[in-house]
């Protein structure tokens, strides 16, 4: 092992039996993690990140190769390794029926922290995580972001020399995400801790001292994010066209020869070109303004995964994605007035009003626990409103005949599918449930298998699929009946950037055909795709406007060009201050 | 690599040198389990409410003692003799005699399930009594429920003997029976079925509770992801298991004391043996029952499958194969062999003996030993199968 | 609409039977359990172990003991010489019955005096004791009859002529096996239904169903049919084992049996779905299944007659569907009953089924969590 490495893997291999197939999670991985810094383990879904973490923690036995942590063999000295490192799994096992303090006590006992040392350590951890005011609250009552912070605190009760974090920020709102990163940075600076962090958020990768790019169980690249971004110099551009919506422009440009990637970003479309030259063939287009942009890590990542080539991709075919909805585009198809919902004596939604027009992409943003999901469930007719009026496609879904429900599609946070049915059986079932029969059903299933690239997986159990496939299948199921309105609840949570791009391509195509889309998300960059956004906190809507307007409102002397994330955080913080006052 | 190159981290508060040992870890795990039990009303309900509910329901509901059995009585031409006999029948609390006009009417009632038997005295009852061979008393029982049928037969037999003795006494003699059967029933003189059913029920209920308490706990830790977090702490799997076992053992002991108390006070079942021996055997039994639940939970890893196995493997086997209600000695050898796999079987034997007979070591020792072996097997399987590995 | 229901039913079957493990859970244990329980569940005693304490030297005592030795239901395991040897044998459950013949037994008999015969029985299990006592009584009364005949003595002025209808040899297995058919059918129904809705709720697929145009009634039919079909197949298999293997007579009308079965399955499926749709988690579903199943079995009259229960408990049994089905089973198997006699058992089950199914389907949309 080279001097100083806190973690070293040599020829590490691991495969699993999934159904009748053998899936190789890791195929010969060699890497070192340096001490006293944050190392990012980056890769698309199913790349083998979690398997690597578990091997390092001695929870799995490798098929080939070896892995050493802090000089100990993780396979043979598992107990010693586990005593030495801190590991926070993707879903950290907090005992939800214990309080914050009791969870801390449990892990302090398990880690053997001397009682005399606990008071100071607890105080420090609670201060760091901002949980000091909540020590007597049950962990189950914390918001998603607070849970993750408590999980981190539990992992840190005895300061480990190496900290493994497996996607600690999935499903966490931007405010909590910033706080989590602040904690990690402090640990590295003040306590000299070494951190290995797996993530699918590429903006987070940029905060790492070094990143390891994992793809299909192999290492694609390793180095500092800055060095990786630097390789992209001269290949990144911003394009804008007056009078054209960004997402329409993006749809036009994506897949053109010479363009590796096109992405809506703020007021322009971000392009990656195959060569260090401005994108070809845009000169003929009227009013397109192209300027160079400094490269960032995500560009390098996408470029690497796509092999630096343009895709000659198939155009997304959402034709027949919807019926001809008809009607005036200005008509509101969703109308919410004074909607409230109470659980016990807690108002999850304390009165919201908005209208969504036909063909609009409407985003619902908010911190964890702001009431987004409750609002969503009320709109889909899954939860009755305690007060107020909700109107979808002209009817109240809760009371509506099943006919009205045939006009909406719904995709839930968990990509709920029948795990023990195959892909084709799931499609067939939902097609029938929506009343499609005979040739119509066959045709839609064929369309779904082709359009969502599920054909090869048709016979697999949907429960065994990687997350990205599940997401595509869930979307296909929600679209079988060509709905006029599509409800998407955190549709990209935990999904890698490549899959997220494809997803938004499809949403754009649907919106162009007049499908109304309502979506919740934690990814601020995705919010840019929306026509309008509602930002929620504590069961109320703080702001409702177009992304550009929201950003404009957040403009200040310190932040002349705020991102949507800045705008969001500003709004949330202002609301918190107002409430405290 | 050389360790010298590893910069010792400036650990803020917790020193590495002084680190708490197994005692501290176990204490933490125990406290966690207790807190979870206290917070989760369903385990409290399983441990305390379920025994009360089931014991009261069954203690009152389950009885093999037929009382006031409806019996049709057909006496065509009443005479002094037949009236005497019927008076004996009617005087017995075992019967609720229903006079019927004709045999077809009585048969109809039997077929409809309105009566469980028919007693018929022919019109020439008195005359035939005085002839050689005596008068026939026709008794028809509904054989569908063979056990009740046999009880009715026995009761009629008893009434008949009483009547014969009275007849003989009236004539100034004693009854001419060559062999006079004098039964003596030990331990349960009145043959109250509740006296043996209630202690048996304690065993059945505790089997259910033991398995239900633990059948889901390991599976739950797997499904909620808490197992993975526990596994990367220095706590060994044995400590995790021990913590669970100890906590649920304490809870189960509470339920057990409650059940025994109810049996003794509410149902007046005499406890002739030593309470402390009962305590000791119950502890062994609880270990085995909890061990079975933990084994199911560990092997299944999913709550759905663990639940299905628990439904299949606990209730009916304990109910039918433990000797609680059906005599094991009368089963075919293969089935008798299978009953040895049923934990409740050993405890039923011990509880029935301790309650009704007393400290009979010849019964207690081998059964207690069997319980200890079962507990060791189940806990051994659980311990072996729960390694700190995810695959 | 028909299309949609068909798709639902197909999905439920796939979810139930696709996994070989859950297929095995549904098919193997009930059949194995019927075989094992069929042999286990009987009140008839075989080879009652008994001890002999004979203080008499006479011929009569030897004759009486020979009758015990010859009876198939008795097996002598000990012969004792002193009173004190008896207690340890009974305490340790080595013997169930002890026959004590006093020193003047033969002499008394020859002299025409009643000869006392002491029989000591272990009463720990009062039912076993009662049955054993009956066996002893029949051996003794046959001895008495023969003695009276041989000596030409006066018999008693009246004798009992006992006949048992429907089950002449009073084999209790005939009583219990139909009961086991009902019990196992209930258990299988619970396995199929009690966790389904709860599992779909936990996995989020239930929401997915509720946003489709499917009506609660259609979802209900989709969830009911598999339970019904599995129950019918299962019960038919069990029925075949009961009649072909255990030779329990089946005298009644087969259509009546199946009508009863379907009604019973509807009420069982209804109860299972009600439990399932009330539960937010599978754990609650499991607990609910036990809290329904255990009393349903114990209060059904399977082992202990309902007539022996106190009045208040008897009232409770009216909501137990198994109670009615057991009556149907026994009447159809052993008494050869047809529709007319069973009507009173049909309608309460239909009522329970309708009520629970309607409530369950109402809860699909109204139970929020």
XYZ file of N, CA and C in Angstrom, chain A residues 43 48 50 99 114 137 191 203 248 297 373 401 439 442 454 469 505 522 548 559:
60
model
N -20.602 7.598 -9.715
C -20.926 6.683 -10.802
C -22.419 6.606 -10.976
N -21.829 0.013 -8.767
C -21.128 -0.804 -7.779
C -20.648 -0.012 -6.581
N -22.315 1.010 -3.789
C -22.719 0.469 -2.498
C -21.996 -0.843 -2.207
N -35.739 8.310 20.747
C -35.518 9.745 20.573
C -34.111 9.974 20.021
N -16.400 6.244 26.373
C -16.439 6.359 27.845
C -17.461 7.409 28.268
N -36.926 14.530 20.753
C -37.918 14.172 19.746
C -37.638 12.763 19.218
N -10.669 17.617 12.460
C -10.324 16.356 13.102
C -9.420 15.515 12.219
N -22.638 18.031 -8.570
C -22.131 19.267 -7.982
C -21.415 18.962 -6.671
N -37.202 23.924 -25.167
C -37.454 23.616 -26.577
C -36.168 23.679 -27.391
N -17.330 19.745 -13.508
C -17.096 18.317 -13.400
C -18.150 17.496 -14.138
N -45.707 16.292 -0.624
C -46.284 14.977 -0.904
C -47.754 14.937 -0.523
N -65.873 9.753 -10.916
C -66.046 8.410 -11.427
C -64.703 7.937 -11.951
N -55.767 -5.156 -29.669
C -54.639 -4.625 -30.444
C -54.078 -3.344 -29.839
N -51.671 -4.290 -27.133
C -50.423 -4.832 -27.687
C -49.551 -3.722 -28.241
N -36.822 -1.070 -22.822
C -37.045 -2.124 -21.827
C -37.118 -3.497 -22.481
N -33.846 1.472 -14.388
C -34.834 0.714 -15.154
C -36.206 0.805 -14.499
N -35.962 14.688 -21.106
C -36.256 14.728 -22.534
C -37.685 14.271 -22.807
N -36.127 17.555 -5.699
C -35.134 18.197 -4.842
C -33.972 18.734 -5.663
N -37.122 32.186 -13.742
C -36.343 33.419 -13.934
C -36.800 34.498 -12.962
N -25.105 38.654 -4.141
C -25.343 37.628 -5.145
C -25.954 38.253 -6.382
